Short mmCIF file of C-alpha atoms in Angstrom, two decimals:
data_model
loop_
_atom_site.label_atom_id
_atom_site.label_comp_id
_atom_site.label_asym_id
_atom_site.label_seq_id
_atom_site.Cartn_x
_atom_site.Cartn_y
_atom_site.Cartn_z
CA LEU Z 937 0.21 0.05 0.23
CA GLY Z 938 3.15 2.38 -0.90
CA VAL Z 939 2.11 5.95 -0.96
CA GLU Z 940 5.93 6.70 -1.01
CA ARG Z 941 6.36 8.75 -4.09
CA ASP Z 942 10.31 8.54 -3.65
CA VAL Z 943 9.83 4.73 -4.05
CA LEU Z 944 7.75 4.87 -7.50
CA GLU Z 945 10.59 6.58 -8.91
CA ILE Z 946 12.84 3.96 -8.63
CA PHE Z 947 10.26 2.73 -11.06
CA GLY Z 948 10.85 4.23 -13.51
CA PHE Z 949 7.59 6.11 -12.54
CA LYS Z 950 8.54 9.98 -12.87
CA THR Z 951 5.60 12.27 -13.19
CA LYS Z 952 2.40 12.43 -10.33
CA GLU Z 953 0.04 11.28 -12.39
CA GLU Z 954 1.65 8.12 -13.68
CA GLN Z 955 3.13 8.35 -8.99
CA ASP Z 956 -1.01 9.39 -8.80
CA ASP Z 957 -2.44 5.66 -10.74
CA ILE Z 958 0.17 3.66 -9.17
CA ILE Z 959 -0.91 4.09 -5.79
CA TYR Z 960 -4.65 4.12 -6.96
CA CYS Z 961 -4.80 0.24 -8.10
CA ASN Z 962 -2.33 -1.00 -5.04
CA TRP Z 963 -5.34 -0.05 -2.92
CA LEU Z 964 -8.82 0.20 -4.79
CA GLN Z 965 -5.65 -3.93 -5.74
CA MET Z 966 -6.28 -4.82 -1.90
CA ALA Z 967 -9.78 -3.81 -0.89
CA HIS Z 968 -10.90 -6.02 -4.20
CA ALA Z 969 -8.22 -8.76 -2.87
CA GLY Z 970 -9.83 -8.05 0.63
CA VAL Z 971 -13.66 -8.55 -1.34
CA VAL Z 972 -12.42 -11.84 -3.16
CA GLY Z 973 -11.02 -13.72 0.35
CA LEU Z 974 -14.38 -13.74 1.60
CA GLU Z 975 -13.62 -16.85 -0.37
CA PHE Z 976 -11.23 -18.98 1.97
CA TYR Z 977 -13.41 -18.04 5.04
CA SER Z 978 -15.95 -20.99 6.05
CA PRO Z 979 -18.71 -20.27 8.30
CA GLU Z 980 -19.17 -23.54 9.30
CA HIS Z 981 -15.79 -23.38 10.76
CA LYS Z 982 -15.35 -20.63 11.18
CA ARG Z 983 -12.28 -20.11 10.53
CA TRP Z 984 -9.80 -18.03 7.58
CA GLY Z 985 -8.04 -20.64 4.95
CA GLN Z 986 -5.21 -18.39 4.35
CA ALA Z 987 -3.65 -16.26 6.42
CA HIS Z 988 -3.22 -13.52 4.04
CA MET Z 989 -6.68 -13.64 2.69
CA HIS Z 990 -7.38 -12.92 6.19
CA ALA Z 991 -5.44 -9.90 6.64
CA ARG Z 992 -6.67 -8.72 3.34
CA PHE Z 993 -10.04 -9.08 4.12
CA ALA Z 994 -8.86 -7.05 7.28
CA LEU Z 995 -7.69 -3.91 5.97
CA LEU Z 996 -10.15 -4.11 3.00
CA ASN Z 997 -12.66 -3.32 7.00
CA VAL Z 998 -9.96 -1.04 8.15
CA MET Z 999 -10.47 1.23 4.78
CA ILE Z 1000 -14.68 0.86 5.11
CA ARG Z 1001 -13.86 1.89 8.71
CA ALA Z 1002 -11.98 5.00 8.12
CA GLY Z 1003 -15.38 6.70 6.29
CA GLU Z 1004 -15.69 9.41 4.75
CA GLY Z 1005 -16.83 8.08 1.57
CA PHE Z 1006 -13.51 6.33 1.37
CA CYS Z 1007 -13.54 3.75 0.59
CA GLU Z 1008 -17.27 1.16 -0.06
CA LEU Z 1009 -19.28 -1.71 -0.84
CA GLU Z 1010 -21.83 -0.96 -3.41
CA LYS Z 1011 -24.01 -4.73 -4.24
CA LYS Z 1012 -25.12 -4.40 -7.74
CA ASP Z 1013 -26.71 -7.52 -8.90
CA ASP Z 1014 -25.54 -10.48 -8.97
CA THR Z 1015 -21.87 -7.68 -8.67
CA VAL Z 1016 -19.90 -6.19 -5.17
CA LEU Z 1017 -18.54 -3.28 -6.45
CA VAL Z 1018 -15.57 -1.10 -4.78
CA LYS Z 1019 -15.66 2.05 -4.21
CA MET Z 1020 -12.89 4.12 -3.63
CA ASP Z 1021 -12.25 7.87 -3.83
CA ARG Z 1022 -8.83 8.08 -4.96
CA SER Z 1023 -8.13 11.53 -3.18
CA LYS Z 1024 -8.16 10.34 0.51
CA ILE Z 1025 -5.53 7.48 -0.22
CA GLU Z 1026 -2.76 9.62 1.34
CA THR Z 1027 -5.02 11.32 3.66
CA VAL Z 1028 -7.77 9.27 4.74
CA GLY Z 1029 -6.41 5.51 3.95
CA LYS Z 1030 -2.23 6.38 4.65
CA LYS Z 1031 -4.15 7.33 8.39
CA ALA Z 1032 -7.26 4.80 8.61
CA VAL Z 1033 -4.06 1.41 7.76
CA GLY Z 1034 -1.38 3.36 9.50
CA ASP Z 1035 -3.90 3.31 12.97
CA PHE Z 1036 -4.71 -0.11 12.07
CA LEU Z 1037 -0.97 -1.18 11.56
CA LEU Z 1038 -0.06 0.17 14.92
CA LYS Z 1039 -1.88 -1.80 17.17
#
């Protein structure tokens, strides 16, 4: 969930626009992975089949609970849409995930 622009420059992403796109894609992909991670949860046994999927689901919950319209799930027919306000990644999102990781 990197937001360090200096690191992105090492990999050739020099402009703010490129960096913003990479950061957004990384965060959106992690939120999506949290939804996909539900496939690895067994309600019958009340446990996760893979620890990293549990972690992704936990991060999705942190993003949603951050509020301020940062990350939301919307059910549409048989699909779950992940909505994320990319303008809030470096403020709302970074703070929420940072606080969570410090617990």
